[in-house]
Amino acid sequence: MSYIAPAEFAAKMVDAGESKVFMSTKDTLVRAYMAGAILALAAAFAISITVNTGNPLLGALLFPVGFCMLYLMGFDLLTGVFTLVPLALFDKRPGVTIGGMLRNWGLVFCGNFAGAMTVALFMAIIFTTGFSQAPNEIGQKIGVIGESRTLGYAAAGGAGMLTLFIRAVMCNWMVSTGVVAAMMSNSVPGKIMGMWMPILVFFYLGFEHSIVNMFLFPSGIMLGGEFTWMDYFIWNEIPTVIGNLVGGLTFVGGMLYATHYKVSPARNARPAIANDEEYLSIAAE
């Protein structure tokens, strides 16, 4: 599968982060829009499978198809740039600034949101036959998801907010592992295999993904879910974005950068000695 060693793909991570900082506004927005739209379609696909089969594992097994498609086509998710772009700043790449990083994050967020909202509207039309009927079974399921993952967290207060945040951290730990795993191989099958595994884990465990939620919750409101836009932003989207940032940057980008890109000097080997008594006497000196 043309495996690439960690030291090599760690350098590719930093290079990728640098390239995203300097990408034009048009390209950043278009790539983010398409990423949000494709991931939203994958979420609709997975929920449809779950409802139609009654087996959430099947939905989780097939959800990664959308993630693989969007990354193979070079589109960008907010969860990915949260992990990659700061590495170029850490590495002090010429011209990479905090302002440039925040610009990239802001543009990708807007593009992802627009793409996910487009699909949310399209799917709401499909689920209600042009808003002429009550939502079908899949549409009803999406509305219930929105309620439980906003009002449900709110009902638990601070404990609910903590749970939401931790689920978001864990989500981008897995999702960004998928982003990096795509760099571990030069072959398409190798990239797909690397991406598929962590994305399956995140989706089946119900972690909170900011871009998936840009589809689920607006479409849930359109389909009659009994929660508000304020509920969505305060009790899901904003904490999820922050948790995704922490999870991707801390547990994936930061860790790989620290140990595979900025490698510490190796310890000296144990000196060649005849026996342990001689070693102890050398150590005592």
JSON list of N, CA and C in Angstrom, two decimals, residues 168-239:
[
{"chain": "A", "resi": 168, "resn": "ALA", "atom": "N", "xyz": [-16.87, 16.19, 21.60]},
{"chain": "A", "resi": 168, "resn": "ALA", "atom": "CA", "xyz": [-16.29, 16.94, 20.48]},
{"chain": "A", "resi": 168, "resn": "ALA", "atom": "C", "xyz": [-14.78, 16.74, 20.42]},
{"chain": "A", "resi": 169, "resn": "VAL", "atom": "N", "xyz": [-14.12, 16.73, 21.58]},
{"chain": "A", "resi": 169, "resn": "VAL", "atom": "CA", "xyz": [-12.68, 16.47, 21.63]},
{"chain": "A", "resi": 169, "resn": "VAL", "atom": "C", "xyz": [-12.37, 15.08, 21.07]},
{"chain": "A", "resi": 170, "resn": "MET", "atom": "N", "xyz": [-13.11, 14.09, 21.53]},
{"chain": "A", "resi": 170, "resn": "MET", "atom": "CA", "xyz": [-12.89, 12.73, 21.07]},
{"chain": "A", "resi": 170, "resn": "MET", "atom": "C", "xyz": [-13.18, 12.58, 19.58]},
{"chain": "A", "resi": 171, "resn": "CYS", "atom": "N", "xyz": [-14.17, 13.33, 19.11]},
{"chain": "A", "resi": 171, "resn": "CYS", "atom": "CA", "xyz": [-14.51, 13.27, 17.69]},
{"chain": "A", "resi": 171, "resn": "CYS", "atom": "C", "xyz": [-13.32, 13.66, 16.82]},
{"chain": "A", "resi": 172, "resn": "ASN", "atom": "N", "xyz": [-12.75, 14.83, 17.10]},
{"chain": "A", "resi": 172, "resn": "ASN", "atom": "CA", "xyz": [-11.67, 15.26, 16.20]},
{"chain": "A", "resi": 172, "resn": "ASN", "atom": "C", "xyz": [-10.35, 14.55, 16.48]},
{"chain": "A", "resi": 173, "resn": "TRP", "atom": "N", "xyz": [-10.25, 13.90, 17.61]},
{"chain": "A", "resi": 173, "resn": "TRP", "atom": "CA", "xyz": [-9.11, 12.99, 17.80]},
{"chain": "A", "resi": 173, "resn": "TRP", "atom": "C", "xyz": [-9.18, 11.91, 16.72]},
{"chain": "A", "resi": 174, "resn": "MET", "atom": "N", "xyz": [-10.37, 11.36, 16.52]},
{"chain": "A", "resi": 174, "resn": "MET", "atom": "CA", "xyz": [-10.54, 10.31, 15.51]},
{"chain": "A", "resi": 174, "resn": "MET", "atom": "C", "xyz": [-10.54, 10.88, 14.08]},
{"chain": "A", "resi": 175, "resn": "VAL", "atom": "N", "xyz": [-11.30, 11.96, 13.86]},
{"chain": "A", "resi": 175, "resn": "VAL", "atom": "CA", "xyz": [-11.42, 12.50, 12.50]},
{"chain": "A", "resi": 175, "resn": "VAL", "atom": "C", "xyz": [-10.08, 12.98, 11.98]},
{"chain": "A", "resi": 176, "resn": "SER", "atom": "N", "xyz": [-9.32, 13.70, 12.81]},
{"chain": "A", "resi": 176, "resn": "SER", "atom": "CA", "xyz": [-8.01, 14.17, 12.36]},
{"chain": "A", "resi": 176, "resn": "SER", "atom": "C", "xyz": [-7.02, 13.03, 12.20]},
{"chain": "A", "resi": 177, "resn": "THR", "atom": "N", "xyz": [-7.20, 11.97, 12.96]},
{"chain": "A", "resi": 177, "resn": "THR", "atom": "CA", "xyz": [-6.40, 10.77, 12.71]},
{"chain": "A", "resi": 177, "resn": "THR", "atom": "C", "xyz": [-6.69, 10.26, 11.31]},
{"chain": "A", "resi": 178, "resn": "GLY", "atom": "N", "xyz": [-7.95, 10.35, 10.88]},
{"chain": "A", "resi": 178, "resn": "GLY", "atom": "CA", "xyz": [-8.28, 9.98, 9.51]},
{"chain": "A", "resi": 178, "resn": "GLY", "atom": "C", "xyz": [-7.63, 10.88, 8.48]},
{"chain": "A", "resi": 179, "resn": "VAL", "atom": "N", "xyz": [-7.59, 12.19, 8.76]},
{"chain": "A", "resi": 179, "resn": "VAL", "atom": "CA", "xyz": [-6.93, 13.15, 7.86]},
{"chain": "A", "resi": 179, "resn": "VAL", "atom": "C", "xyz": [-5.46, 12.77, 7.70]},
{"chain": "A", "resi": 180, "resn": "VAL", "atom": "N", "xyz": [-4.81, 12.52, 8.81]},
{"chain": "A", "resi": 180, "resn": "VAL", "atom": "CA", "xyz": [-3.38, 12.18, 8.78]},
{"chain": "A", "resi": 180, "resn": "VAL", "atom": "C", "xyz": [-3.17, 10.81, 8.14]},
{"chain": "A", "resi": 181, "resn": "ALA", "atom": "N", "xyz": [-4.08, 9.87, 8.41]},
{"chain": "A", "resi": 181, "resn": "ALA", "atom": "CA", "xyz": [-3.93, 8.52, 7.85]},
{"chain": "A", "resi": 181, "resn": "ALA", "atom": "C", "xyz": [-3.93, 8.54, 6.33]},
{"chain": "A", "resi": 182, "resn": "ALA", "atom": "N", "xyz": [-4.60, 9.53, 5.75]},
{"chain": "A", "resi": 182, "resn": "ALA", "atom": "CA", "xyz": [-4.60, 9.64, 4.28]},
{"chain": "A", "resi": 182, "resn": "ALA", "atom": "C", "xyz": [-3.22, 9.98, 3.75]},
{"chain": "A", "resi": 183, "resn": "MET", "atom": "N", "xyz": [-2.35, 10.51, 4.61]},
{"chain": "A", "resi": 183, "resn": "MET", "atom": "CA", "xyz": [-0.99, 10.87, 4.19]},
{"chain": "A", "resi": 183, "resn": "MET", "atom": "C", "xyz": [-0.01, 9.72, 4.39]},
{"chain": "A", "resi": 184, "resn": "MET", "atom": "N", "xyz": [-0.49, 8.61, 4.94]},
{"chain": "A", "resi": 184, "resn": "MET", "atom": "CA", "xyz": [0.38, 7.47, 5.24]},
{"chain": "A", "resi": 184, "resn": "MET", "atom": "C", "xyz": [0.63, 6.57, 4.03]},
{"chain": "A", "resi": 185, "resn": "SER", "atom": "N", "xyz": [-0.05, 6.87, 2.92]},
{"chain": "A", "resi": 185, "resn": "SER", "atom": "CA", "xyz": [0.09, 6.02, 1.74]},
{"chain": "A", "resi": 185, "resn": "SER", "atom": "C", "xyz": [0.02, 6.88, 0.49]},
{"chain": "A", "resi": 186, "resn": "ASN", "atom": "N", "xyz": [0.67, 6.43, -0.56]},
{"chain": "A", "resi": 186, "resn": "ASN", "atom": "CA", "xyz": [0.60, 7.10, -1.85]},
{"chain": "A", "resi": 186, "resn": "ASN", "atom": "C", "xyz": [-0.44, 6.48, -2.77]},
{"chain": "A", "resi": 187, "resn": "SER", "atom": "N", "xyz": [-1.05, 5.37, -2.34]},
{"chain": "A", "resi": 187, "resn": "SER", "atom": "CA", "xyz": [-2.04, 4.69, -3.18]},
{"chain": "A", "resi": 187, "resn": "SER", "atom": "C", "xyz": [-3.44, 5.04, -2.70]},
{"chain": "A", "resi": 188, "resn": "VAL", "atom": "N", "xyz": [-4.40, 5.05, -3.63]},
{"chain": "A", "resi": 188, "resn": "VAL", "atom": "CA", "xyz": [-5.78, 5.35, -3.27]},
{"chain": "A", "resi": 188, "resn": "VAL", "atom": "C", "xyz": [-6.34, 4.30, -2.31]},
{"chain": "A", "resi": 189, "resn": "PRO", "atom": "N", "xyz": [-6.15, 2.98, -2.55]},
{"chain": "A", "resi": 189, "resn": "PRO", "atom": "CA", "xyz": [-6.65, 2.00, -1.56]},
{"chain": "A", "resi": 189, "resn": "PRO", "atom": "C", "xyz": [-6.03, 2.20, -0.18]},
{"chain": "A", "resi": 190, "resn": "GLY", "atom": "N", "xyz": [-4.74, 2.52, -0.13]},
{"chain": "A", "resi": 190, "resn": "GLY", "atom": "CA", "xyz": [-4.09, 2.73, 1.16]},
{"chain": "A", "resi": 190, "resn": "GLY", "atom": "C", "xyz": [-4.66, 3.94, 1.88]},
{"chain": "A", "resi": 191, "resn": "LYS", "atom": "N", "xyz": [-4.91, 5.03, 1.15]},
{"chain": "A", "resi": 191, "resn": "LYS", "atom": "CA", "xyz": [-5.50, 6.22, 1.76]},
{"chain": "A", "resi": 191, "resn": "LYS", "atom": "C", "xyz": [-6.90, 5.93, 2.30]},
{"chain": "A", "resi": 192, "resn": "ILE", "atom": "N", "xyz": [-7.71, 5.23, 1.50]},
{"chain": "A", "resi": 192, "resn": "ILE", "atom": "CA", "xyz": [-9.07, 4.92, 1.91]},
{"chain": "A", "resi": 192, "resn": "ILE", "atom": "C", "xyz": [-9.07, 4.04, 3.16]},
{"chain": "A", "resi": 193, "resn": "MET", "atom": "N", "xyz": [-8.22, 3.03, 3.18]},
{"chain": "A", "resi": 193, "resn": "MET", "atom": "CA", "xyz": [-8.16, 2.14, 4.34]},
{"chain": "A", "resi": 193, "resn": "MET", "atom": "C", "xyz": [-7.77, 2.91, 5.59]},
{"chain": "A", "resi": 194, "resn": "GLY", "atom": "N", "xyz": [-6.78, 3.79, 5.44]},
{"chain": "A", "resi": 194, "resn": "GLY", "atom": "CA", "xyz": [-6.33, 4.57, 6.59]},
{"chain": "A", "resi": 194, "resn": "GLY", "atom": "C", "xyz": [-7.40, 5.51, 7.12]},
{"chain": "A", "resi": 195, "resn": "MET", "atom": "N", "xyz": [-8.16, 6.13, 6.20]},
{"chain": "A", "resi": 195, "resn": "MET", "atom": "CA", "xyz": [-9.21, 7.06, 6.63]},
{"chain": "A", "resi": 195, "resn": "MET", "atom": "C", "xyz": [-10.40, 6.34, 7.23]},
{"chain": "A", "resi": 196, "resn": "TRP", "atom": "N", "xyz": [-10.76, 5.20, 6.67]},
{"chain": "A", "resi": 196, "resn": "TRP", "atom": "CA", "xyz": [-12.01, 4.53, 7.02]},
{"chain": "A", "resi": 196, "resn": "TRP", "atom": "C", "xyz": [-12.09, 4.17, 8.50]},
{"chain": "A", "resi": 197, "resn": "MET", "atom": "N", "xyz": [-11.00, 3.66, 9.04]},
{"chain": "A", "resi": 197, "resn": "MET", "atom": "CA", "xyz": [-11.05, 3.09, 10.40]},
{"chain": "A", "resi": 197, "resn": "MET", "atom": "C", "xyz": [-11.40, 4.12, 11.47]},
{"chain": "A", "resi": 198, "resn": "PRO", "atom": "N", "xyz": [-10.68, 5.24, 11.59]},
{"chain": "A", "resi": 198, "resn": "PRO", "atom": "CA", "xyz": [-11.03, 6.19, 12.66]},
{"chain": "A", "resi": 198, "resn": "PRO", "atom": "C", "xyz": [-12.36, 6.89, 12.45]},
{"chain": "A", "resi": 199, "resn": "ILE", "atom": "N", "xyz": [-12.77, 7.10, 11.18]},
{"chain": "A", "resi": 199, "resn": "ILE", "atom": "CA", "xyz": [-14.06, 7.74, 10.93]},
{"chain": "A", "resi": 199, "resn": "ILE", "atom": "C", "xyz": [-15.20, 6.83, 11.35]},
{"chain": "A", "resi": 200, "resn": "LEU", "atom": "N", "xyz": [-15.05, 5.54, 11.12]},
{"chain": "A", "resi": 200, "resn": "LEU", "atom": "CA", "xyz": [-16.04, 4.56, 11.59]},
{"chain": "A", "resi": 200, "resn": "LEU", "atom": "C", "xyz": [-16.19, 4.64, 13.10]},
{"chain": "A", "resi": 201, "resn": "VAL", "atom": "N", "xyz": [-15.07, 4.73, 13.81]},
{"chain": "A", "resi": 201, "resn": "VAL", "atom": "CA", "xyz": [-15.09, 4.79, 15.27]},
{"chain": "A", "resi": 201, "resn": "VAL", "atom": "C", "xyz": [-15.85, 6.01, 15.75]},
{"chain": "A", "resi": 202, "resn": "PHE", "atom": "N", "xyz": [-15.53, 7.17, 15.20]},
{"chain": "A", "resi": 202, "resn": "PHE", "atom": "CA", "xyz": [-16.18, 8.41, 15.65]},
{"chain": "A", "resi": 202, "resn": "PHE", "atom": "C", "xyz": [-17.69, 8.37, 15.42]},
{"chain": "A", "resi": 203, "resn": "PHE", "atom": "N", "xyz": [-18.11, 7.89, 14.25]},
{"chain": "A", "resi": 203, "resn": "PHE", "atom": "CA", "xyz": [-19.53, 7.96, 13.92]},
{"chain": "A", "resi": 203, "resn": "PHE", "atom": "C", "xyz": [-20.34, 6.97, 14.75]},
{"chain": "A", "resi": 204, "resn": "TYR", "atom": "N", "xyz": [-19.82, 5.78, 14.93]},
{"chain": "A", "resi": 204, "resn": "TYR", "atom": "CA", "xyz": [-20.57, 4.77, 15.68]},
{"chain": "A", "resi": 204, "resn": "TYR", "atom": "C", "xyz": [-20.69, 5.15, 17.16]},
{"chain": "A", "resi": 205, "resn": "LEU", "atom": "N", "xyz": [-19.67, 5.78, 17.71]},
{"chain": "A", "resi": 205, "resn": "LEU", "atom": "CA", "xyz": [-19.70, 6.15, 19.12]},
{"chain": "A", "resi": 205, "resn": "LEU", "atom": "C", "xyz": [-20.48, 7.43, 19.38]},
{"chain": "A", "resi": 206, "resn": "GLY", "atom": "N", "xyz": [-20.96, 8.08, 18.33]},
{"chain": "A", "resi": 206, "resn": "GLY", "atom": "CA", "xyz": [-21.82, 9.25, 18.50]},
{"chain": "A", "resi": 206, "resn": "GLY", "atom": "C", "xyz": [-21.10, 10.49, 18.98]},
{"chain": "A", "resi": 207, "resn": "PHE", "atom": "N", "xyz": [-19.84, 10.63, 18.62]},
{"chain": "A", "resi": 207, "resn": "PHE", "atom": "CA", "xyz": [-19.11, 11.84, 18.98]},
{"chain": "A", "resi": 207, "resn": "PHE", "atom": "C", "xyz": [-19.64, 13.04, 18.19]},
{"chain": "A", "resi": 208, "resn": "GLU", "atom": "N", "xyz": [-19.29, 14.25, 18.64]},
{"chain": "A", "resi": 208, "resn": "GLU", "atom": "CA", "xyz": [-19.85, 15.47, 18.09]},
{"chain": "A", "resi": 208, "resn": "GLU", "atom": "C", "xyz": [-18.91, 16.09, 17.05]},
{"chain": "A", "resi": 209, "resn": "HIS", "atom": "N", "xyz": [-19.36, 16.12, 15.80]},
{"chain": "A", "resi": 209, "resn": "HIS", "atom": "CA", "xyz": [-18.59, 16.66, 14.69]},
{"chain": "A", "resi": 209, "resn": "HIS", "atom": "C", "xyz": [-19.25, 17.94, 14.21]},
{"chain": "A", "resi": 210, "resn": "SER", "atom": "N", "xyz": [-18.52, 19.04, 14.24]},
{"chain": "A", "resi": 210, "resn": "SER", "atom": "CA", "xyz": [-19.12, 20.34, 13.96]},
{"chain": "A", "resi": 210, "resn": "SER", "atom": "C", "xyz": [-19.73, 20.43, 12.57]},
{"chain": "A", "resi": 211, "resn": "ILE", "atom": "N", "xyz": [-19.14, 19.78, 11.57]},
{"chain": "A", "resi": 211, "resn": "ILE", "atom": "CA", "xyz": [-19.68, 19.90, 10.21]},
{"chain": "A", "resi": 211, "resn": "ILE", "atom": "C", "xyz": [-20.86, 18.96, 10.01]},
{"chain": "A", "resi": 212, "resn": "VAL", "atom": "N", "xyz": [-20.80, 17.76, 10.52]},
{"chain": "A", "resi": 212, "resn": "VAL", "atom": "CA", "xyz": [-21.97, 16.87, 10.48]},
{"chain": "A", "resi": 212, "resn": "VAL", "atom": "C", "xyz": [-23.15, 17.56, 11.15]},
{"chain": "A", "resi": 213, "resn": "ASN", "atom": "N", "xyz": [-22.89, 18.24, 12.26]},
{"chain": "A", "resi": 213, "resn": "ASN", "atom": "CA", "xyz": [-23.97, 18.92, 12.99]},
{"chain": "A", "resi": 213, "resn": "ASN", "atom": "C", "xyz": [-24.51, 20.13, 12.23]},
{"chain": "A", "resi": 214, "resn": "MET", "atom": "N", "xyz": [-23.68, 20.72, 11.35]},
{"chain": "A", "resi": 214, "resn": "MET", "atom": "CA", "xyz": [-24.18, 21.81, 10.49]},
{"chain": "A", "resi": 214, "resn": "MET", "atom": "C", "xyz": [-25.28, 21.31, 9.55]},
{"chain": "A", "resi": 215, "resn": "PHE", "atom": "N", "xyz": [-25.31, 20.03, 9.31]},
{"chain": "A", "resi": 215, "resn": "PHE", "atom": "CA", "xyz": [-26.39, 19.42, 8.52]},
{"chain": "A", "resi": 215, "resn": "PHE", "atom": "C", "xyz": [-27.52, 18.95, 9.42]},
{"chain": "A", "resi": 216, "resn": "LEU", "atom": "N", "xyz": [-27.20, 18.18, 10.46]},
{"chain": "A", "resi": 216, "resn": "LEU", "atom": "CA", "xyz": [-28.22, 17.52, 11.26]},
{"chain": "A", "resi": 216, "resn": "LEU", "atom": "C", "xyz": [-29.17, 18.51, 11.93]},
{"chain": "A", "resi": 217, "resn": "PHE", "atom": "N", "xyz": [-28.62, 19.56, 12.52]},
{"chain": "A", "resi": 217, "resn": "PHE", "atom": "CA", "xyz": [-29.44, 20.42, 13.36]},
{"chain": "A", "resi": 217, "resn": "PHE", "atom": "C", "xyz": [-30.27, 21.43, 12.55]},
{"chain": "A", "resi": 218, "resn": "PRO", "atom": "N", "xyz": [-29.70, 22.12, 11.55]},
{"chain": "A", "resi": 218, "resn": "PRO", "atom": "CA", "xyz": [-30.57, 22.95, 10.70]},
{"chain": "A", "resi": 218, "resn": "PRO", "atom": "C", "xyz": [-31.66, 22.15, 9.99]},
{"chain": "A", "resi": 219, "resn": "SER", "atom": "N", "xyz": [-31.31, 20.94, 9.50]},
{"chain": "A", "resi": 219, "resn": "SER", "atom": "CA", "xyz": [-32.34, 20.14, 8.85]},
{"chain": "A", "resi": 219, "resn": "SER", "atom": "C", "xyz": [-33.37, 19.67, 9.88]},
{"chain": "A", "resi": 220, "resn": "GLY", "atom": "N", "xyz": [-32.93, 19.39, 11.10]},
{"chain": "A", "resi": 220, "resn": "GLY", "atom": "CA", "xyz": [-33.87, 19.02, 12.15]},
{"chain": "A", "resi": 220, "resn": "GLY", "atom": "C", "xyz": [-34.87, 20.13, 12.44]},
{"chain": "A", "resi": 221, "resn": "ILE", "atom": "N", "xyz": [-34.40, 21.38, 12.45]},
{"chain": "A", "resi": 221, "resn": "ILE", "atom": "CA", "xyz": [-35.30, 22.52, 12.66]},
{"chain": "A", "resi": 221, "resn": "ILE", "atom": "C", "xyz": [-36.28, 22.63, 11.50]},
{"chain": "A", "resi": 222, "resn": "MET", "atom": "N", "xyz": [-35.79, 22.48, 10.27]},
{"chain": "A", "resi": 222, "resn": "MET", "atom": "CA", "xyz": [-36.66, 22.54, 9.09]},
{"chain": "A", "resi": 222, "resn": "MET", "atom": "C", "xyz": [-37.72, 21.44, 9.11]},
{"chain": "A", "resi": 223, "resn": "LEU", "atom": "N", "xyz": [-37.36, 20.30, 9.71]},
{"chain": "A", "resi": 223, "resn": "LEU", "atom": "CA", "xyz": [-38.26, 19.14, 9.71]},
{"chain": "A", "resi": 223, "resn": "LEU", "atom": "C", "xyz": [-39.15, 19.08, 10.95]},
{"chain": "A", "resi": 224, "resn": "GLY", "atom": "N", "xyz": [-39.18, 20.15, 11.72]},
{"chain": "A", "resi": 224, "resn": "GLY", "atom": "CA", "xyz": [-40.11, 20.23, 12.84]},
{"chain": "A", "resi": 224, "resn": "GLY", "atom": "C", "xyz": [-39.56, 19.84, 14.18]},
{"chain": "A", "resi": 225, "resn": "GLY", "atom": "N", "xyz": [-38.24, 19.68, 14.30]},
{"chain": "A", "resi": 225, "resn": "GLY", "atom": "CA", "xyz": [-37.66, 19.39, 15.60]},
{"chain": "A", "resi": 225, "resn": "GLY", "atom": "C", "xyz": [-37.96, 20.51, 16.59]},
{"chain": "A", "resi": 226, "resn": "GLU", "atom": "N", "xyz": [-38.29, 20.16, 17.81]},
{"chain": "A", "resi": 226, "resn": "GLU", "atom": "CA", "xyz": [-38.71, 21.17, 18.79]},
{"chain": "A", "resi": 226, "resn": "GLU", "atom": "C", "xyz": [-37.53, 21.73, 19.57]},
{"chain": "A", "resi": 227, "resn": "PHE", "atom": "N", "xyz": [-36.66, 22.40, 18.85]},
{"chain": "A", "resi": 227, "resn": "PHE", "atom": "CA", "xyz": [-35.56, 23.15, 19.44]},
{"chain": "A", "resi": 227, "resn": "PHE", "atom": "C", "xyz": [-35.29, 24.35, 18.54]},
{"chain": "A", "resi": 228, "resn": "THR", "atom": "N", "xyz": [-34.57, 25.33, 19.05]},
{"chain": "A", "resi": 228, "resn": "THR", "atom": "CA", "xyz": [-34.40, 26.59, 18.32]},
{"chain": "A", "resi": 228, "resn": "THR", "atom": "C", "xyz": [-32.97, 26.72, 17.79]},
{"chain": "A", "resi": 229, "resn": "TRP", "atom": "N", "xyz": [-32.79, 27.74, 16.94]},
{"chain": "A", "resi": 229, "resn": "TRP", "atom": "CA", "xyz": [-31.44, 28.03, 16.45]},
{"chain": "A", "resi": 229, "resn": "TRP", "atom": "C", "xyz": [-30.52, 28.39, 17.60]},
{"chain": "A", "resi": 230, "resn": "MET", "atom": "N", "xyz": [-31.03, 29.09, 18.61]},
{"chain": "A", "resi": 230, "resn": "MET", "atom": "CA", "xyz": [-30.21, 29.43, 19.77]},
{"chain": "A", "resi": 230, "resn": "MET", "atom": "C", "xyz": [-29.81, 28.16, 20.52]},
{"chain": "A", "resi": 231, "resn": "ASP", "atom": "N", "xyz": [-30.75, 27.23, 20.69]},
{"chain": "A", "resi": 231, "resn": "ASP", "atom": "CA", "xyz": [-30.41, 25.95, 21.32]},
{"chain": "A", "resi": 231, "resn": "ASP", "atom": "C", "xyz": [-29.28, 25.27, 20.55]},
{"chain": "A", "resi": 232, "resn": "TYR", "atom": "N", "xyz": [-29.39, 25.30, 19.23]},
{"chain": "A", "resi": 232, "resn": "TYR", "atom": "CA", "xyz": [-28.38, 24.64, 18.39]},
{"chain": "A", "resi": 232, "resn": "TYR", "atom": "C", "xyz": [-27.01, 25.26, 18.57]},
{"chain": "A", "resi": 233, "resn": "PHE", "atom": "N", "xyz": [-26.92, 26.59, 18.50]},
{"chain": "A", "resi": 233, "resn": "PHE", "atom": "CA", "xyz": [-25.60, 27.23, 18.57]},
{"chain": "A", "resi": 233, "resn": "PHE", "atom": "C", "xyz": [-25.00, 27.16, 19.98]},
{"chain": "A", "resi": 234, "resn": "ILE", "atom": "N", "xyz": [-25.81, 27.41, 21.01]},
{"chain": "A", "resi": 234, "resn": "ILE", "atom": "CA", "xyz": [-25.28, 27.45, 22.38]},
{"chain": "A", "resi": 234, "resn": "ILE", "atom": "C", "xyz": [-25.04, 26.06, 22.93]},
{"chain": "A", "resi": 235, "resn": "TRP", "atom": "N", "xyz": [-25.97, 25.12, 22.64]},
{"chain": "A", "resi": 235, "resn": "TRP", "atom": "CA", "xyz": [-25.89, 23.79, 23.24]},
{"chain": "A", "resi": 235, "resn": "TRP", "atom": "C", "xyz": [-25.40, 22.73, 22.27]},
{"chain": "A", "resi": 236, "resn": "ASN", "atom": "N", "xyz": [-24.77, 23.18, 21.18]},
{"chain": "A", "resi": 236, "resn": "ASN", "atom": "CA", "xyz": [-24.10, 22.20, 20.33]},
{"chain": "A", "resi": 236, "resn": "ASN", "atom": "C", "xyz": [-22.99, 22.82, 19.50]},
{"chain": "A", "resi": 237, "resn": "GLU", "atom": "N", "xyz": [-23.31, 23.66, 18.52]},
{"chain": "A", "resi": 237, "resn": "GLU", "atom": "CA", "xyz": [-22.31, 24.03, 17.52]},
{"chain": "A", "resi": 237, "resn": "GLU", "atom": "C", "xyz": [-21.08, 24.73, 18.10]},
{"chain": "A", "resi": 238, "resn": "ILE", "atom": "N", "xyz": [-21.28, 25.74, 18.93]},
{"chain": "A", "resi": 238, "resn": "ILE", "atom": "CA", "xyz": [-20.13, 26.50, 19.44]},
{"chain": "A", "resi": 238, "resn": "ILE", "atom": "C", "xyz": [-19.24, 25.62, 20.33]},
{"chain": "A", "resi": 239, "resn": "PRO", "atom": "N", "xyz": [-19.79, 24.92, 21.34]},
{"chain": "A", "resi": 239, "resn": "PRO", "atom": "CA", "xyz": [-18.92, 24.02, 22.13]},
{"chain": "A", "resi": 239, "resn": "PRO", "atom": "C", "xyz": [-18.28, 22.92, 21.29]}
]
